[in-house]
Amino acid sequence: MSVDVSLGELIERARARAAVGAMNEARAIWIEVVHRAPENVDATISLGMLLLQESQAGAALEYFKRAAQLIPKDPLIQLYLALCHRALADLGEESQAIEKALALDPYFYPALLHRAMLLERTGKMRSAARVFENVLKIVPDGDRALPQFASMIQYAHKAVARNRSELKAFLQHNEQSPATPQTWEEARLSKALDQLASGKKVFYPDPVRFYYPELPSVQFYDDRLFPWLATLEASTQQIRDELLELINAGRPNFAPYIQKGPGSPLNQWEQLNYSPKWSSYFLWQNGVKNEENCARCPQTVRLLESLPMADIGHFSPNAMFSCLDPHTVIPPHTGETNVRLVTHLALVVPDNCVFRVGNEARQWQEGKAFVFDDSVEHEARNDSDQLRVVLIFDIWNPFLSEFERQRIPSLLGAVNRYFAEA
């Protein structure tokens, strides 16, 4: 090859020939570049990669060793060395190269993938699964679909899922966890076991307005904390009858739940702002009783007034019939505060309606109620062809003392007065 051709031109030729699959020509040009400029790292690595692809791992290894001397702190070169050692069936050297790569960059996920595969090849399937799980936490979203990684990412997901299933079975067998927990403590332990085995995301209270410290972080509360739930559920038919009268009358005074004015940030509420797809018939709203609406539902109101609704002036209680139209989704969001909890009583619920709080999802069952902390991220879906309606109302968090229930309204009232000038 003529010495008149510059080094830069040779490099461009080599890349161009490789791009069209002319590997023999590309290899010859890269050899010329390395001969002229032994310190050229790009040429050294490119030549090593071509040789490795051609199953000449021994020859490729020498070029990668040279590259590692030129750039000793590049984890990618250590990964290439590991690939050569793997092809040469040198497990010890392969492992050392991977550990060097990760010592240089613990978050270099291609090396973590290689470590997981190496652990699997040595029979350490459970350790491999934990490494795969770490990879899935850090791999950038944009890299997941890249051809060189897509199949490995998919394999990692399967390995993690298989390991979680096996871990859950192992724990259930060894811990003798009851299939149907009978006490709150058993239920909590069962959830801990499921969390440990499933790797579900952990959610914490994140209220929009007011966080009260040191209250338990609970998604769905145990029914046994609320003995009045039985009375509520026993009254389902009377409540439903009053609701159906409203529906048959054309839903008078039902209004869109989301009503954000001009200039307000809509974020996840853009599709539901002023939309009748999610509408409410308020009996109480922000602590104020709607006398007109309540007059049409006397039995429902009488029952609610007998329950421990959270009384926080100009803030709570809220009590309403909440309608969700077919094929409508209430996106993930959090409520105002964790000092109050929210109760749902299912009144009209077709199939394919799901409610999620944190990492736990439930389906409403007509005539059944549950209590949850709406300061934890939650969402609702009606994937059916029919209307879904639930009765919703606020209650005090049962872990607040009577002293706190008296002082919290005063505290929030003071905040309102402070901002009243606005």
Coordinates of C-alpha atoms in Angstrom, one line a residue:
M1 CA 0.0 0.0 0.0
S2 CA 1.4 3.4 -1.0
V3 CA 3.0 5.4 1.8
D4 CA 1.6 8.5 0.1
V5 CA -1.8 7.7 1.6
S6 CA -2.2 9.5 4.9
L7 CA -3.0 7.6 8.1
G8 CA -6.4 9.3 8.3
E9 CA -7.3 8.2 4.8
L10 CA -6.3 4.6 5.6
I11 CA -8.5 4.7 8.7
E12 CA -11.5 6.0 6.7
R13 CA -10.9 3.3 4.1
A14 CA -10.8 0.5 6.7
R15 CA -14.1 1.7 8.2
A16 CA -15.7 2.0 4.8
R17 CA -14.7 -1.5 3.8
A18 CA -15.9 -3.0 7.1
A19 CA -19.2 -1.1 6.7
V20 CA -19.9 -3.0 3.4
G21 CA -18.8 -6.3 4.8
A22 CA -15.4 -6.4 3.0
M23 CA -13.7 -7.7 6.1
N24 CA -10.5 -9.1 4.5
E25 CA -9.8 -5.8 2.9
A26 CA -10.6 -3.9 6.2
R27 CA -8.3 -6.3 8.1
A28 CA -5.4 -5.6 5.7
I29 CA -5.8 -1.9 6.0
W30 CA -6.0 -2.0 9.8
I31 CA -2.8 -4.1 9.9
E32 CA -1.2 -1.3 7.8
V33 CA -2.4 1.4 10.2
V34 CA -1.1 -0.5 13.2
H35 CA 2.2 -1.1 11.5
R36 CA 2.6 2.6 10.8
A37 CA 1.2 3.8 14.1
P38 CA 1.4 1.1 16.9
E39 CA 0.0 3.6 19.4
N40 CA -3.2 4.1 17.4
V41 CA -5.8 2.6 19.8
D42 CA -8.8 2.7 17.4
A43 CA -6.9 0.6 14.9
T44 CA -5.6 -1.8 17.5
I45 CA -9.1 -2.4 18.9
S46 CA -10.7 -2.6 15.5
L47 CA -8.2 -5.2 14.3
G48 CA -8.7 -7.2 17.5
M49 CA -12.5 -7.1 17.0
L50 CA -12.2 -8.3 13.4
L51 CA -10.0 -11.2 14.5
L52 CA -12.3 -12.1 17.3
Q53 CA -15.3 -12.2 14.9
E54 CA -13.3 -14.5 12.7
S55 CA -12.7 -16.9 15.6
Q56 CA -9.1 -16.0 15.9
A57 CA -9.3 -15.3 19.6
G58 CA -5.6 -15.9 20.3
A59 CA -4.5 -13.3 17.7
A60 CA -7.2 -10.9 18.9
L61 CA -6.1 -11.3 22.5
E62 CA -2.7 -9.9 21.7
Y63 CA -4.1 -6.7 20.1
F64 CA -6.5 -6.2 23.0
K65 CA -3.6 -6.6 25.5
R66 CA -1.7 -3.9 23.5
A67 CA -4.8 -1.7 23.7
A68 CA -5.1 -2.2 27.4
Q69 CA -1.5 -1.0 27.8
L70 CA -2.3 2.1 25.8
I71 CA -5.5 2.9 27.7
P72 CA -5.3 0.9 31.0
K73 CA -8.5 2.5 32.5
D74 CA -10.9 1.6 29.7
P75 CA -13.4 -1.0 30.9
L76 CA -14.5 -1.8 27.4
I77 CA -11.1 -3.1 26.5
Q78 CA -11.2 -5.4 29.6
L79 CA -14.5 -6.7 28.3
Y80 CA -13.0 -7.5 25.0
L81 CA -10.2 -9.3 26.8
A82 CA -12.8 -11.3 28.7
L83 CA -14.5 -12.3 25.4
C84 CA -11.2 -13.5 24.1
H85 CA -10.5 -15.6 27.2
R86 CA -14.0 -17.0 27.0
A87 CA -13.4 -18.1 23.4
L88 CA -10.2 -19.7 24.5
A89 CA -12.0 -21.5 27.4
D90 CA -9.8 -19.7 30.0
L91 CA -12.3 -19.2 32.8
G92 CA -9.9 -17.8 35.3
E93 CA -8.5 -15.1 33.0
E94 CA -12.0 -14.3 31.7
S95 CA -13.2 -13.7 35.3
Q96 CA -10.3 -11.5 36.1
A97 CA -10.9 -9.4 33.0
I98 CA -14.5 -8.8 33.9
E99 CA -13.7 -7.9 37.5
K100 CA -11.1 -5.4 36.2
A101 CA -13.7 -3.9 34.0
L102 CA -16.1 -3.5 36.9
A103 CA -13.4 -2.2 39.2
L104 CA -12.9 0.6 36.6
D105 CA -16.7 1.2 36.3
P106 CA -19.1 -0.7 38.6
Y107 CA -22.0 0.6 36.4
F108 CA -20.6 -0.7 33.1
Y109 CA -23.6 -2.9 32.4
P110 CA -22.2 -4.8 29.4
A111 CA -19.6 -6.2 31.8
L112 CA -22.3 -6.9 34.4
L113 CA -24.2 -8.9 31.8
H114 CA -21.0 -10.8 31.1
R115 CA -20.5 -11.5 34.8
A116 CA -24.1 -12.8 35.1
M117 CA -23.6 -15.1 32.1
L118 CA -20.3 -16.3 33.5
L119 CA -22.0 -17.1 36.9
E120 CA -24.6 -19.1 35.1
R121 CA -22.0 -21.1 33.2
T122 CA -20.4 -22.0 36.5
G123 CA -23.8 -23.2 37.9
K124 CA -24.4 -20.2 40.2
M125 CA -27.9 -19.4 38.9
R126 CA -29.1 -17.5 41.9
S127 CA -26.1 -15.2 42.1
A128 CA -26.4 -14.7 38.3
A129 CA -30.1 -13.7 38.8
R130 CA -29.1 -11.0 41.3
V131 CA -26.6 -9.6 38.9
F132 CA -29.2 -9.6 36.1
E133 CA -31.5 -7.7 38.4
N134 CA -28.9 -5.0 39.0
V135 CA -28.4 -4.7 35.2
L136 CA -32.1 -4.1 34.6
K137 CA -32.0 -1.3 37.2
I138 CA -29.3 0.6 35.5
V139 CA -29.4 -0.1 31.8
P140 CA -30.6 3.1 30.0
D141 CA -34.0 2.9 28.3
G142 CA -32.5 3.9 24.9
D143 CA -30.1 0.9 25.0
R144 CA -32.7 -1.8 25.7
A145 CA -33.7 -2.1 22.1
L146 CA -30.2 -1.9 20.6
P147 CA -29.6 -5.1 18.5
Q148 CA -26.5 -6.0 20.5
F149 CA -28.3 -5.9 23.8
A150 CA -32.0 -6.6 23.1
S151 CA -31.8 -10.4 23.4
M152 CA -29.6 -10.2 26.5
I153 CA -32.0 -7.8 28.2
Q154 CA -34.9 -10.1 27.4
Y155 CA -32.9 -13.0 28.7
A156 CA -32.1 -11.1 31.9
H157 CA -35.8 -10.4 32.5
K158 CA -36.6 -14.1 32.2
A159 CA -33.8 -15.1 34.5
V160 CA -34.9 -12.6 37.1
A161 CA -38.6 -13.7 36.9
R162 CA -37.6 -17.4 37.2
N163 CA -35.4 -16.7 40.2
R164 CA -38.2 -14.7 41.9
S165 CA -40.6 -17.5 41.4
E166 CA -38.2 -20.0 42.8
L167 CA -37.3 -17.8 45.8
K168 CA -41.0 -17.3 46.6
A169 CA -41.6 -21.0 46.6
F170 CA -38.5 -21.6 48.7
L171 CA -39.6 -19.0 51.3
Q172 CA -43.1 -20.2 51.5
H173 CA -41.9 -23.7 52.1
N174 CA -39.2 -22.8 54.7
E175 CA -41.1 -20.1 56.5
Q176 CA -44.4 -22.1 56.5
S177 CA -46.3 -18.9 55.5
P178 CA -50.1 -19.5 55.8
A179 CA -51.9 -19.5 52.5
T180 CA -54.7 -17.3 54.0
P181 CA -53.3 -14.9 56.7
Q182 CA -55.7 -14.8 59.7
T183 CA -54.2 -11.8 61.6
W184 CA -52.9 -8.4 60.6
E185 CA -49.4 -9.5 61.6
E186 CA -49.6 -12.6 59.3
A187 CA -50.9 -10.5 56.5
R188 CA -48.0 -8.0 56.9
L189 CA -45.5 -10.8 57.0
S190 CA -47.0 -12.3 53.9
K191 CA -46.7 -9.0 52.1
A192 CA -43.1 -8.7 53.2
L193 CA -42.4 -12.2 51.8
D194 CA -44.1 -11.3 48.5
Q195 CA -42.1 -8.0 48.3
L196 CA -38.9 -9.8 49.0
A197 CA -39.5 -12.4 46.3
S198 CA -41.2 -10.2 43.7
G199 CA -38.9 -7.2 43.7
K200 CA -42.0 -4.9 43.4
K201 CA -41.3 -1.1 43.6
V202 CA -41.8 0.2 47.1
F203 CA -44.1 3.2 47.4
Y204 CA -44.2 5.7 50.2
P205 CA -46.7 8.5 51.2
D206 CA -46.0 11.6 49.1
P207 CA -49.0 13.9 49.7
V208 CA -49.5 17.0 47.6
R209 CA -50.2 19.3 50.5
F210 CA -49.5 18.1 54.0
Y211 CA -47.3 15.2 55.3
Y212 CA -47.7 14.2 58.9
P213 CA -44.6 12.4 60.2
E214 CA -44.3 8.9 61.7
L215 CA -47.6 7.6 60.6
P216 CA -47.5 4.0 59.2
S217 CA -46.9 3.7 55.5
V218 CA -49.7 1.4 54.5
Q219 CA -51.3 1.0 51.1
F220 CA -54.5 -0.9 51.8
Y221 CA -55.5 -0.9 55.5
D222 CA -56.6 -4.0 57.3
D223 CA -60.4 -4.1 57.6
R224 CA -60.2 -5.1 61.2
L225 CA -59.1 -1.6 62.2
F226 CA -62.5 -0.3 61.1
P227 CA -65.3 -2.3 62.7
W228 CA -67.9 0.1 61.2
L229 CA -67.1 -1.3 57.7
A230 CA -69.6 -4.1 58.3
T231 CA -72.4 -1.6 58.9
L232 CA -71.4 0.3 55.8
E233 CA -71.4 -2.8 53.6
A234 CA -74.8 -3.9 55.1
S235 CA -76.2 -0.6 53.9
T236 CA -75.1 -1.1 50.3
Q237 CA -78.6 -1.7 48.8
Q238 CA -80.1 1.5 50.4
I239 CA -77.1 3.5 49.2
R240 CA -77.2 2.0 45.7
D241 CA -80.9 2.7 45.4
E242 CA -80.3 6.4 46.1
L243 CA -77.5 6.4 43.5
L244 CA -79.6 4.7 40.9
E245 CA -82.3 7.3 41.3
L246 CA -79.8 9.9 40.5
I247 CA -78.5 8.0 37.5
N248 CA -82.0 7.3 36.2
A249 CA -82.7 11.1 36.5
G250 CA -79.8 11.9 34.2
R251 CA -77.1 12.4 36.9
P252 CA -78.1 15.8 38.1
N253 CA -75.3 17.8 39.8
F254 CA -72.7 15.3 38.7
A255 CA -69.6 17.4 37.7
P256 CA -66.2 16.7 36.3
Y257 CA -63.9 15.8 39.1
I258 CA -60.9 17.5 37.5
Q259 CA -61.5 21.2 37.0
K260 CA -58.2 23.1 36.5
G261 CA -58.4 26.7 35.4
P262 CA -56.6 28.4 32.5
G263 CA -52.9 28.6 33.1
S264 CA -52.8 25.7 35.6
P265 CA -50.3 22.9 34.8
L266 CA -52.3 19.9 33.6
N267 CA -49.6 17.3 33.6
Q268 CA -51.4 13.9 33.8
W269 CA -54.8 15.5 33.9
E270 CA -54.9 16.9 30.4
Q271 CA -57.3 14.2 29.1
L272 CA -59.7 14.4 32.1
N273 CA -59.7 18.2 32.7
Y274 CA -63.4 19.2 32.7
S275 CA -64.3 15.8 31.3
P276 CA -67.5 14.0 32.3
K277 CA -65.7 10.7 31.9
W278 CA -64.7 11.1 35.6
S279 CA -67.5 12.8 37.4
S280 CA -68.6 13.2 41.0
Y281 CA -71.8 13.9 43.0
F282 CA -70.5 15.6 46.1
L283 CA -72.3 15.2 49.4
W284 CA -69.4 16.9 51.2
Q285 CA -66.7 18.9 49.4
N286 CA -63.6 20.3 51.1
G287 CA -65.4 20.1 54.5
V288 CA -68.6 21.8 53.3
K289 CA -71.9 19.8 53.3
N290 CA -73.8 20.2 50.0
E291 CA -77.3 20.5 51.4
E292 CA -79.1 20.2 48.0
N293 CA -77.3 17.0 47.1
C294 CA -77.6 15.5 50.6
A295 CA -81.3 16.1 50.6
R296 CA -81.7 13.6 47.7
C297 CA -79.7 10.9 49.5
P298 CA -80.9 11.0 53.1
Q299 CA -80.1 7.4 54.0
T300 CA -76.5 7.7 52.6
V301 CA -76.0 10.9 54.5
R302 CA -77.4 9.5 57.7
L303 CA -75.0 6.6 57.5
L304 CA -72.0 8.8 56.7
E305 CA -72.7 11.1 59.6
S306 CA -72.4 8.1 61.9
L307 CA -68.9 7.3 60.7
P308 CA -65.5 8.8 61.7
M309 CA -65.2 11.1 58.7
A310 CA -62.2 13.4 59.0
D311 CA -63.4 16.8 60.0
I312 CA -60.7 19.3 58.8
G313 CA -62.4 22.6 58.0
H314 CA -62.2 23.8 54.4
F315 CA -60.3 20.7 53.6
S316 CA -62.2 17.5 54.7
P317 CA -64.4 15.6 54.7
N318 CA -65.1 14.8 51.1
A319 CA -67.8 12.4 50.3
M320 CA -69.2 11.6 46.9
F321 CA -70.5 9.2 44.3
S322 CA -67.7 8.8 41.8
C323 CA -68.5 7.7 38.3
L324 CA -65.9 6.4 35.9
D325 CA -67.1 6.0 32.3
P326 CA -66.2 3.0 30.2
H327 CA -62.7 2.7 28.9
T328 CA -61.5 5.5 31.1
V329 CA -58.3 5.6 33.2
I330 CA -57.5 7.8 36.2
P331 CA -53.8 8.3 35.9
P332 CA -51.3 7.7 38.7
H333 CA -51.5 10.5 41.3
T334 CA -51.3 11.2 45.1
G335 CA -53.8 12.9 47.4
E336 CA -53.5 15.8 49.7
T337 CA -52.4 14.4 53.1
N338 CA -51.8 11.2 55.0
V339 CA -53.8 12.4 58.1
R340 CA -56.9 11.2 56.4
L341 CA -57.6 7.9 54.7
V342 CA -60.1 7.2 51.9
T343 CA -62.8 4.6 51.9
H344 CA -64.4 3.1 48.8
L345 CA -67.7 1.2 48.8
A346 CA -68.3 -0.5 45.4
L347 CA -71.8 0.1 44.2
V348 CA -71.9 -0.5 40.4
V349 CA -68.8 -2.4 39.2
P350 CA -68.6 -4.3 35.9
D351 CA -65.8 -6.7 35.2
N352 CA -62.4 -5.4 34.1
C353 CA -62.3 -2.6 36.6
V354 CA -59.0 -2.3 38.6
F355 CA -57.7 0.0 41.4
R356 CA -54.0 0.2 42.3
V357 CA -52.4 1.7 45.3
G358 CA -48.6 1.6 45.3
N359 CA -47.6 -1.9 44.2
E360 CA -50.9 -3.6 45.1
A361 CA -53.9 -3.8 42.7
R362 CA -57.5 -4.9 43.5
Q363 CA -60.8 -5.3 41.8
W364 CA -63.8 -3.6 43.4
Q365 CA -66.5 -6.0 44.5
E366 CA -70.0 -4.7 44.7
G367 CA -71.1 -4.4 48.3
K368 CA -67.5 -4.6 49.6
A369 CA -65.5 -1.7 51.0
F370 CA -61.8 -1.0 51.6
V371 CA -59.7 1.8 53.1
F372 CA -56.5 3.0 51.6
D373 CA -53.9 5.8 52.0
D374 CA -54.4 8.1 49.0
S375 CA -51.1 9.9 49.7
V376 CA -49.5 6.8 48.2
E377 CA -49.5 6.8 44.4
H378 CA -52.7 5.3 43.1
E379 CA -54.7 4.9 39.9
A380 CA -58.0 3.5 38.6
R381 CA -59.1 1.8 35.4
N382 CA -62.5 1.0 33.9
D383 CA -61.6 -1.2 30.9
S384 CA -65.3 -2.4 30.6
D385 CA -68.1 -1.2 28.4
Q386 CA -70.2 0.0 31.3
L387 CA -70.3 2.6 34.0
R388 CA -68.4 2.1 37.3
V389 CA -69.6 3.9 40.4
V390 CA -68.2 3.8 44.0
L391 CA -69.0 5.8 47.1
I392 CA -65.9 7.6 48.3
F393 CA -65.4 9.4 51.6
D394 CA -62.6 10.6 54.0
I395 CA -61.9 9.2 57.4
W396 CA -59.3 10.0 60.0
N397 CA -56.1 8.0 60.0
P398 CA -56.7 5.6 62.9
F399 CA -53.1 6.1 64.2
L400 CA -53.8 9.8 65.1
S401 CA -54.7 10.5 68.7
E402 CA -57.7 12.6 69.8
F403 CA -55.3 15.4 70.6
E404 CA -53.9 15.3 67.1
R405 CA -57.3 15.2 65.5
Q406 CA -58.1 18.4 67.4
R407 CA -54.9 20.2 66.6
I408 CA -54.4 19.3 62.9
P409 CA -57.5 21.3 61.7
S410 CA -56.2 24.3 63.7
L411 CA -52.8 23.9 62.1
L412 CA -54.1 23.7 58.5
G413 CA -56.6 26.5 59.2
A414 CA -53.6 28.7 60.3
V415 CA -51.9 27.9 57.0
N416 CA -55.0 29.0 55.1
R417 CA -55.1 32.2 57.0
Y418 CA -51.5 32.9 56.3
F419 CA -52.1 32.6 52.5
A420 CA -55.5 34.4 52.6
E421 CA -53.9 37.6 51.3
A422 CA -53.4 35.8 47.9

